[in-house]
């Protein structure tokens, strides 16, 4: 009796299903690559499938963490892919103009320029959403469409290749035997978790996502929080842009970060954060991003042609969304689970009982009153 | 719902606005036709600007104008489908992928399987419409956001493209090339079959949206889904039908694109959904649904097409300026829409 209740408690935890999917995906690899879980030391660096999953998944984790907070306020940010491209293009074009590409000060300045551009994009998105009251999906569509043009404008339509050792470190270098990008990701995640869960900030974000107007009335500066969240998301995308361009030592305005916004949204959804806003789980998002990266790796190792990657992803999106849909669960699993529509992410401390009453279809595309 | 949008009206309203600025400006902003008028005026202004700048290079030829329809026929069809979805308050992100998939599927059936194109056309249209139907079914029955369901559609169809073949398939079929080269002479120029089909689709959509019961339901659901439901409108059926229409239009756009480019490629039409959405928005349809005109969408496509031809005529400007110009226009029209809805709410 005690074990069943503990089991039930475990399965109710908001991280249970994402982690279960991740573990299952990892285990699928074992019959195909028996040494999948082994990590070996070569040249003072750790190598292994697990390390490379985290390494290649780093940009996605960063973007997805930023996206989580935006989605928690009931928004969405489609412009992250373009921001990735802009940041990479600016940074690389600055570095490539330098006589000494290895000069530390120049590299730091270049990174600073790239990140400032990202912040400006975030401010613009936040301004449109919070001040002008434009639907987030539309407001961020502008930079999504124009941003790649801007990135190509910066790089003059070329793929800028650079040769800078210090810059290479961020996305392709090693530190303390591990890929350096893992430390960057860990730092960003740690700071985000600390800010949102150790301070009231997370609660404020969730309250704005639950009901922006009500939050404003109780004295939360909901507009300021929204702007902040878009800036944070763009900053994360900017860091991811640095990482991607550093890893390839090149900036490609057309293809850098292509479709990363969709992958990031997918990671957030897999992680159990509702697209309606009002509650979020950073841990879930990180697991979600790892699930996507593991899925990609698994498709490679199993020997399925890589082009089916997208089909698999589509199936995963559908399955995850169906499982999150209260109506689907009610139809398939009977009325028991249908009676608790908000149970998916029940572990997070949030106060959004009203949210479950509105249907997703109606709540999503409507412009909010501001 | 008279949606006739003529440019003279645009000029009239601009001249009157000088006499009593405040009240006229307020009345103008409240006018639902304003975005369409602005788009039409913008198109006219751009065209006149092009005329004065590139007259010596043949910009004034009637054929240059007709080429806008020939080169953007597929986009007109795709954007008409997107108009249905956006009017109903939804969004369809799978447009570009379905177009790409249709080019690939058609090329594969014609070239690799040896099916006659006249048999392939209904199959491709059926597949597109069925894809749209499935997405609509999931959106309605399981109450998942259109955004995420059509995102899955985007992945699925793009993936299926790549499953068919990683490389592009050129179409050498004689029927296809004769279809592609067929021209309808208008006396002062010619139109391709694709352009004519696009105009027929537009006329049909105009009739359906503005003069049929189904069209009124689309507007009602987009305007206020709750009220539409309380009124007893068949909300589910309409929603599913809207996505089916969008899937069908995307597949038709894919066929026109195949004719236009005479090959199938897994990367054809990447990001076309954004162009279609941008055309709809620039054409003045409210992204929240319930308000807009399908003729505006035509003007949206024409404005986008004109940007491309002006950049071609300019010669020194690079193609990425298209994206930036599209983004700037998108931004301007979103702000106009916002100003309008703000007025209506107060």
PDB file of N, CA and C in Angstrom, chain A residues 77-83 85-86 121 124-125 128 136-153 253-254 258 261, chain B residues 91 93 270-282 287 304 307-308 319-332 334:
ATOM      1  N   UNK A  77       8.291  33.513 -28.184  1.00  0.00           N
ATOM      2  CA  UNK A  77       9.290  34.307 -28.888  1.00  0.00           C
ATOM      3  C   UNK A  77       9.771  33.553 -30.119  1.00  0.00           C
ATOM      4  N   UNK A  78       9.305  33.997 -31.289  1.00  0.00           N
ATOM      5  CA  UNK A  78       9.693  33.321 -32.525  1.00  0.00           C
ATOM      6  C   UNK A  78      11.008  33.856 -33.070  1.00  0.00           C
ATOM      7  N   UNK A  79      11.514  34.940 -32.471  1.00  0.00           N
ATOM      8  CA  UNK A  79      12.645  35.620 -33.098  1.00  0.00           C
ATOM      9  C   UNK A  79      13.997  35.051 -32.664  1.00  0.00           C
ATOM     10  N   UNK A  80      14.018  34.051 -31.784  1.00  0.00           N
ATOM     11  CA  UNK A  80      15.305  33.617 -31.226  1.00  0.00           C
ATOM     12  C   UNK A  80      16.274  33.129 -32.295  1.00  0.00           C
ATOM     13  N   UNK A  81      15.756  32.426 -33.311  1.00  0.00           N
ATOM     14  CA  UNK A  81      16.646  31.935 -34.368  1.00  0.00           C
ATOM     15  C   UNK A  81      17.343  33.085 -35.074  1.00  0.00           C
ATOM     16  N   UNK A  82      16.580  34.142 -35.361  1.00  0.00           N
ATOM     17  CA  UNK A  82      17.159  35.311 -36.025  1.00  0.00           C
ATOM     18  C   UNK A  82      18.151  36.006 -35.107  1.00  0.00           C
ATOM     19  N   UNK A  83      17.835  36.049 -33.796  1.00  0.00           N
ATOM     20  CA  UNK A  83      18.757  36.674 -32.844  1.00  0.00           C
ATOM     21  C   UNK A  83      20.067  35.895 -32.792  1.00  0.00           C
ATOM     22  N   UNK A  85      21.368  34.290 -35.248  1.00  0.00           N
ATOM     23  CA  UNK A  85      22.095  34.635 -36.477  1.00  0.00           C
ATOM     24  C   UNK A  85      22.717  36.023 -36.387  1.00  0.00           C
ATOM     25  N   UNK A  86      21.945  36.995 -35.853  1.00  0.00           N
ATOM     26  CA  UNK A  86      22.452  38.369 -35.767  1.00  0.00           C
ATOM     27  C   UNK A  86      23.668  38.439 -34.844  1.00  0.00           C
ATOM     28  N   UNK A 121      17.241  43.548 -29.517  1.00  0.00           N
ATOM     29  CA  UNK A 121      16.144  42.769 -30.115  1.00  0.00           C
ATOM     30  C   UNK A 121      15.107  42.419 -29.048  1.00  0.00           C
ATOM     31  N   UNK A 124      13.039  45.387 -28.082  1.00  0.00           N
ATOM     32  CA  UNK A 124      12.075  45.688 -29.143  1.00  0.00           C
ATOM     33  C   UNK A 124      10.862  44.749 -29.028  1.00  0.00           C
ATOM     34  N   UNK A 125      11.133  43.434 -28.875  1.00  0.00           N
ATOM     35  CA  UNK A 125      10.035  42.478 -28.706  1.00  0.00           C
ATOM     36  C   UNK A 125       9.195  42.827 -27.488  1.00  0.00           C
ATOM     37  N   UNK A 128       7.019  45.882 -28.022  1.00  0.00           N
ATOM     38  CA  UNK A 128       5.830  45.620 -28.835  1.00  0.00           C
ATOM     39  C   UNK A 128       4.785  44.844 -28.032  1.00  0.00           C
ATOM     40  N   UNK A 136       2.152  38.282 -28.815  1.00  0.00           N
ATOM     41  CA  UNK A 136       3.568  37.908 -28.866  1.00  0.00           C
ATOM     42  C   UNK A 136       3.963  37.187 -30.151  1.00  0.00           C
ATOM     43  N   UNK A 137       3.117  36.275 -30.620  1.00  0.00           N
ATOM     44  CA  UNK A 137       3.496  35.493 -31.804  1.00  0.00           C
ATOM     45  C   UNK A 137       3.685  36.402 -33.011  1.00  0.00           C
ATOM     46  N   UNK A 138       2.895  37.483 -33.076  1.00  0.00           N
ATOM     47  CA  UNK A 138       2.987  38.416 -34.194  1.00  0.00           C
ATOM     48  C   UNK A 138       4.134  39.390 -33.986  1.00  0.00           C
ATOM     49  N   UNK A 139       4.256  39.887 -32.755  1.00  0.00           N
ATOM     50  CA  UNK A 139       5.284  40.879 -32.475  1.00  0.00           C
ATOM     51  C   UNK A 139       6.668  40.308 -32.761  1.00  0.00           C
ATOM     52  N   UNK A 140       6.886  39.049 -32.372  1.00  0.00           N
ATOM     53  CA  UNK A 140       8.210  38.471 -32.565  1.00  0.00           C
ATOM     54  C   UNK A 140       8.407  37.966 -33.986  1.00  0.00           C
ATOM     55  N   UNK A 141       7.290  37.851 -34.712  1.00  0.00           N
ATOM     56  CA  UNK A 141       7.380  37.445 -36.123  1.00  0.00           C
ATOM     57  C   UNK A 141       8.177  38.465 -36.924  1.00  0.00           C
ATOM     58  N   UNK A 142       8.096  39.755 -36.507  1.00  0.00           N
ATOM     59  CA  UNK A 142       8.760  40.818 -37.265  1.00  0.00           C
ATOM     60  C   UNK A 142      10.264  40.571 -37.311  1.00  0.00           C
ATOM     61  N   UNK A 143      10.859  40.330 -36.130  1.00  0.00           N
ATOM     62  CA  UNK A 143      12.310  40.095 -36.127  1.00  0.00           C
ATOM     63  C   UNK A 143      12.623  38.750 -36.763  1.00  0.00           C
ATOM     64  N   UNK A 144      11.687  37.795 -36.629  1.00  0.00           N
ATOM     65  CA  UNK A 144      11.933  36.500 -37.250  1.00  0.00           C
ATOM     66  C   UNK A 144      12.081  36.659 -38.766  1.00  0.00           C
ATOM     67  N   UNK A 145      11.235  37.510 -39.356  1.00  0.00           N
ATOM     68  CA  UNK A 145      11.285  37.698 -40.808  1.00  0.00           C
ATOM     69  C   UNK A 145      12.463  38.600 -41.188  1.00  0.00           C
ATOM     70  N   UNK A 146      12.577  39.741 -40.488  1.00  0.00           N
ATOM     71  CA  UNK A 146      13.572  40.728 -40.891  1.00  0.00           C
ATOM     72  C   UNK A 146      14.970  40.391 -40.376  1.00  0.00           C
ATOM     73  N   UNK A 147      15.044  39.663 -39.255  1.00  0.00           N
ATOM     74  CA  UNK A 147      16.313  39.436 -38.580  1.00  0.00           C
ATOM     75  C   UNK A 147      17.349  38.748 -39.443  1.00  0.00           C
ATOM     76  N   UNK A 148      16.898  37.736 -40.204  1.00  0.00           N
ATOM     77  CA  UNK A 148      17.868  37.024 -41.044  1.00  0.00           C
ATOM     78  C   UNK A 148      18.392  37.931 -42.145  1.00  0.00           C
ATOM     79  N   UNK A 149      17.516  38.835 -42.619  1.00  0.00           N
ATOM     80  CA  UNK A 149      17.972  39.816 -43.596  1.00  0.00           C
ATOM     81  C   UNK A 149      19.036  40.710 -42.985  1.00  0.00           C
ATOM     82  N   UNK A 150      18.799  41.131 -41.725  1.00  0.00           N
ATOM     83  CA  UNK A 150      19.775  41.983 -41.033  1.00  0.00           C
ATOM     84  C   UNK A 150      21.089  41.232 -40.856  1.00  0.00           C
ATOM     85  N   UNK A 151      21.000  39.958 -40.470  1.00  0.00           N
ATOM     86  CA  UNK A 151      22.216  39.163 -40.271  1.00  0.00           C
ATOM     87  C   UNK A 151      23.006  39.071 -41.572  1.00  0.00           C
ATOM     88  N   UNK A 152      22.293  38.892 -42.690  1.00  0.00           N
ATOM     89  CA  UNK A 152      22.987  38.809 -43.974  1.00  0.00           C
ATOM     90  C   UNK A 152      23.572  40.162 -44.366  1.00  0.00           C
ATOM     91  N   UNK A 153      22.854  41.218 -43.965  1.00  0.00           N
ATOM     92  CA  UNK A 153      23.348  42.559 -44.238  1.00  0.00           C
ATOM     93  C   UNK A 153      24.670  42.790 -43.514  1.00  0.00           C
ATOM     94  N   UNK A 253      24.487  33.750 -41.807  1.00  0.00           N
ATOM     95  CA  UNK A 253      23.240  34.481 -41.574  1.00  0.00           C
ATOM     96  C   UNK A 253      22.003  33.699 -41.960  1.00  0.00           C
ATOM     97  N   UNK A 254      22.150  32.807 -42.932  1.00  0.00           N
ATOM     98  CA  UNK A 254      20.989  32.060 -43.413  1.00  0.00           C
ATOM     99  C   UNK A 254      20.626  30.878 -42.530  1.00  0.00           C
ATOM    100  N   UNK A 258      18.710  28.022 -37.492  1.00  0.00           N
ATOM    101  CA  UNK A 258      17.493  27.795 -38.271  1.00  0.00           C
ATOM    102  C   UNK A 258      16.589  26.813 -37.533  1.00  0.00           C
ATOM    103  N   UNK A 261      13.908  28.068 -32.827  1.00  0.00           N
ATOM    104  CA  UNK A 261      12.764  28.524 -32.039  1.00  0.00           C
ATOM    105  C   UNK A 261      11.744  27.392 -31.903  1.00  0.00           C
TER     106      UNK A 261
ATOM    107  N   UNK B  91      -3.962  29.798 -36.874  1.00  0.00           N
ATOM    108  CA  UNK B  91      -2.755  30.056 -37.650  1.00  0.00           C
ATOM    109  C   UNK B  91      -2.286  28.724 -38.218  1.00  0.00           C
ATOM    110  N   UNK B  93       1.106  26.994 -39.648  1.00  0.00           N
ATOM    111  CA  UNK B  93       2.542  27.101 -39.897  1.00  0.00           C
ATOM    112  C   UNK B  93       3.033  26.070 -40.899  1.00  0.00           C
ATOM    113  N   UNK B 270      10.879  26.772 -48.186  1.00  0.00           N
ATOM    114  CA  UNK B 270      11.142  26.875 -46.749  1.00  0.00           C
ATOM    115  C   UNK B 270      10.781  28.285 -46.284  1.00  0.00           C
ATOM    116  N   UNK B 271      10.007  28.362 -45.224  1.00  0.00           N
ATOM    117  CA  UNK B 271       9.646  29.678 -44.694  1.00  0.00           C
ATOM    118  C   UNK B 271       8.532  30.368 -45.468  1.00  0.00           C
ATOM    119  N   UNK B 272       7.923  29.647 -46.416  1.00  0.00           N
ATOM    120  CA  UNK B 272       6.842  30.261 -47.199  1.00  0.00           C
ATOM    121  C   UNK B 272       5.647  30.611 -46.319  1.00  0.00           C
ATOM    122  N   UNK B 273       5.450  29.855 -45.210  1.00  0.00           N
ATOM    123  CA  UNK B 273       4.312  30.157 -44.335  1.00  0.00           C
ATOM    124  C   UNK B 273       4.417  31.582 -43.795  1.00  0.00           C
ATOM    125  N   UNK B 274       5.665  32.024 -43.560  1.00  0.00           N
ATOM    126  CA  UNK B 274       5.832  33.379 -43.049  1.00  0.00           C
ATOM    127  C   UNK B 274       5.493  34.407 -44.114  1.00  0.00           C
ATOM    128  N   UNK B 275       5.885  34.101 -45.363  1.00  0.00           N
ATOM    129  CA  UNK B 275       5.532  35.006 -46.448  1.00  0.00           C
ATOM    130  C   UNK B 275       4.021  35.094 -46.588  1.00  0.00           C
ATOM    131  N   UNK B 276       3.364  33.923 -46.478  1.00  0.00           N
ATOM    132  CA  UNK B 276       1.906  33.908 -46.611  1.00  0.00           C
ATOM    133  C   UNK B 276       1.266  34.701 -45.476  1.00  0.00           C
ATOM    134  N   UNK B 277       1.736  34.477 -44.239  1.00  0.00           N
ATOM    135  CA  UNK B 277       1.171  35.195 -43.096  1.00  0.00           C
ATOM    136  C   UNK B 277       1.442  36.694 -43.248  1.00  0.00           C
ATOM    137  N   UNK B 278       2.661  37.030 -43.682  1.00  0.00           N
ATOM    138  CA  UNK B 278       3.001  38.442 -43.874  1.00  0.00           C
ATOM    139  C   UNK B 278       2.086  39.068 -44.909  1.00  0.00           C
ATOM    140  N   UNK B 279       1.819  38.339 -46.006  1.00  0.00           N
ATOM    141  CA  UNK B 279       0.941  38.877 -47.052  1.00  0.00           C
ATOM    142  C   UNK B 279      -0.460  39.121 -46.489  1.00  0.00           C
ATOM    143  N   UNK B 280      -0.939  38.177 -45.674  1.00  0.00           N
ATOM    144  CA  UNK B 280      -2.280  38.326 -45.104  1.00  0.00           C
ATOM    145  C   UNK B 280      -2.323  39.547 -44.177  1.00  0.00           C
ATOM    146  N   UNK B 281      -1.290  39.685 -43.349  1.00  0.00           N
ATOM    147  CA  UNK B 281      -1.268  40.809 -42.402  1.00  0.00           C
ATOM    148  C   UNK B 281      -1.145  42.139 -43.145  1.00  0.00           C
ATOM    149  N   UNK B 282      -0.226  42.195 -44.111  1.00  0.00           N
ATOM    150  CA  UNK B 282      -0.051  43.425 -44.879  1.00  0.00           C
ATOM    151  C   UNK B 282      -1.333  43.730 -45.637  1.00  0.00           C
ATOM    152  N   UNK B 287      -4.917  39.735 -37.228  1.00  0.00           N
ATOM    153  CA  UNK B 287      -4.374  38.435 -36.837  1.00  0.00           C
ATOM    154  C   UNK B 287      -5.157  37.799 -35.712  1.00  0.00           C
ATOM    155  N   UNK B 304       4.464  42.514 -51.777  1.00  0.00           N
ATOM    156  CA  UNK B 304       5.680  41.713 -51.567  1.00  0.00           C
ATOM    157  C   UNK B 304       6.362  41.433 -52.911  1.00  0.00           C
ATOM    158  N   UNK B 307       8.115  44.471 -54.239  1.00  0.00           N
ATOM    159  CA  UNK B 307       9.410  44.703 -53.570  1.00  0.00           C
ATOM    160  C   UNK B 307      10.486  43.894 -54.288  1.00  0.00           C
ATOM    161  N   UNK B 308      10.149  42.602 -54.576  1.00  0.00           N
ATOM    162  CA  UNK B 308      11.136  41.738 -55.240  1.00  0.00           C
ATOM    163  C   UNK B 308      11.489  42.291 -56.611  1.00  0.00           C
ATOM    164  N   UNK B 319      19.365  40.509 -52.243  1.00  0.00           N
ATOM    165  CA  UNK B 319      18.052  39.909 -52.004  1.00  0.00           C
ATOM    166  C   UNK B 319      17.640  39.993 -50.539  1.00  0.00           C
ATOM    167  N   UNK B 320      18.629  40.122 -49.626  1.00  0.00           N
ATOM    168  CA  UNK B 320      18.213  40.135 -48.213  1.00  0.00           C
ATOM    169  C   UNK B 320      17.435  41.399 -47.855  1.00  0.00           C
ATOM    170  N   UNK B 321      17.529  42.401 -48.724  1.00  0.00           N
ATOM    171  CA  UNK B 321      16.710  43.587 -48.482  1.00  0.00           C
ATOM    172  C   UNK B 321      15.227  43.249 -48.550  1.00  0.00           C
ATOM    173  N   UNK B 322      14.890  42.183 -49.332  1.00  0.00           N
ATOM    174  CA  UNK B 322      13.489  41.749 -49.382  1.00  0.00           C
ATOM    175  C   UNK B 322      12.993  41.429 -47.993  1.00  0.00           C
ATOM    176  N   UNK B 323      13.812  40.659 -47.256  1.00  0.00           N
ATOM    177  CA  UNK B 323      13.402  40.244 -45.907  1.00  0.00           C
ATOM    178  C   UNK B 323      13.235  41.449 -45.002  1.00  0.00           C
ATOM    179  N   UNK B 324      14.202  42.373 -45.086  1.00  0.00           N
ATOM    180  CA  UNK B 324      14.143  43.534 -44.202  1.00  0.00           C
ATOM    181  C   UNK B 324      12.917  44.383 -44.542  1.00  0.00           C
ATOM    182  N   UNK B 325      12.689  44.606 -45.852  1.00  0.00           N
ATOM    183  CA  UNK B 325      11.539  45.410 -46.263  1.00  0.00           C
ATOM    184  C   UNK B 325      10.241  44.733 -45.821  1.00  0.00           C
ATOM    185  N   UNK B 326      10.169  43.399 -45.983  1.00  0.00           N
ATOM    186  CA  UNK B 326       8.976  42.677 -45.537  1.00  0.00           C
ATOM    187  C   UNK B 326       8.762  42.882 -44.046  1.00  0.00           C
ATOM    188  N   UNK B 327       9.847  42.767 -43.276  1.00  0.00           N
ATOM    189  CA  UNK B 327       9.742  42.933 -41.830  1.00  0.00           C
ATOM    190  C   UNK B 327       9.257  44.324 -41.456  1.00  0.00           C
ATOM    191  N   UNK B 328       9.796  45.343 -42.133  1.00  0.00           N
ATOM    192  CA  UNK B 328       9.403  46.722 -41.823  1.00  0.00           C
ATOM    193  C   UNK B 328       7.925  46.932 -42.145  1.00  0.00           C
ATOM    194  N   UNK B 329       7.488  46.436 -43.323  1.00  0.00           N
ATOM    195  CA  UNK B 329       6.085  46.563 -43.700  1.00  0.00           C
ATOM    196  C   UNK B 329       5.190  45.849 -42.699  1.00  0.00           C
ATOM    197  N   UNK B 330       5.614  44.633 -42.338  1.00  0.00           N
ATOM    198  CA  UNK B 330       4.862  43.826 -41.375  1.00  0.00           C
ATOM    199  C   UNK B 330       4.650  44.627 -40.101  1.00  0.00           C
ATOM    200  N   UNK B 331       5.751  45.233 -39.643  1.00  0.00           N
ATOM    201  CA  UNK B 331       5.713  46.012 -38.411  1.00  0.00           C
ATOM    202  C   UNK B 331       4.741  47.178 -38.551  1.00  0.00           C
ATOM    203  N   UNK B 332       4.834  47.894 -39.665  1.00  0.00           N
ATOM    204  CA  UNK B 332       3.967  49.054 -39.863  1.00  0.00           C
ATOM    205  C   UNK B 332       2.504  48.636 -39.828  1.00  0.00           C
ATOM    206  N   UNK B 334       1.128  45.929 -38.553  1.00  0.00           N
ATOM    207  CA  UNK B 334       0.714  45.444 -37.234  1.00  0.00           C
ATOM    208  C   UNK B 334       0.373  46.624 -36.330  1.00  0.00           C
TER     209      UNK B 334
END
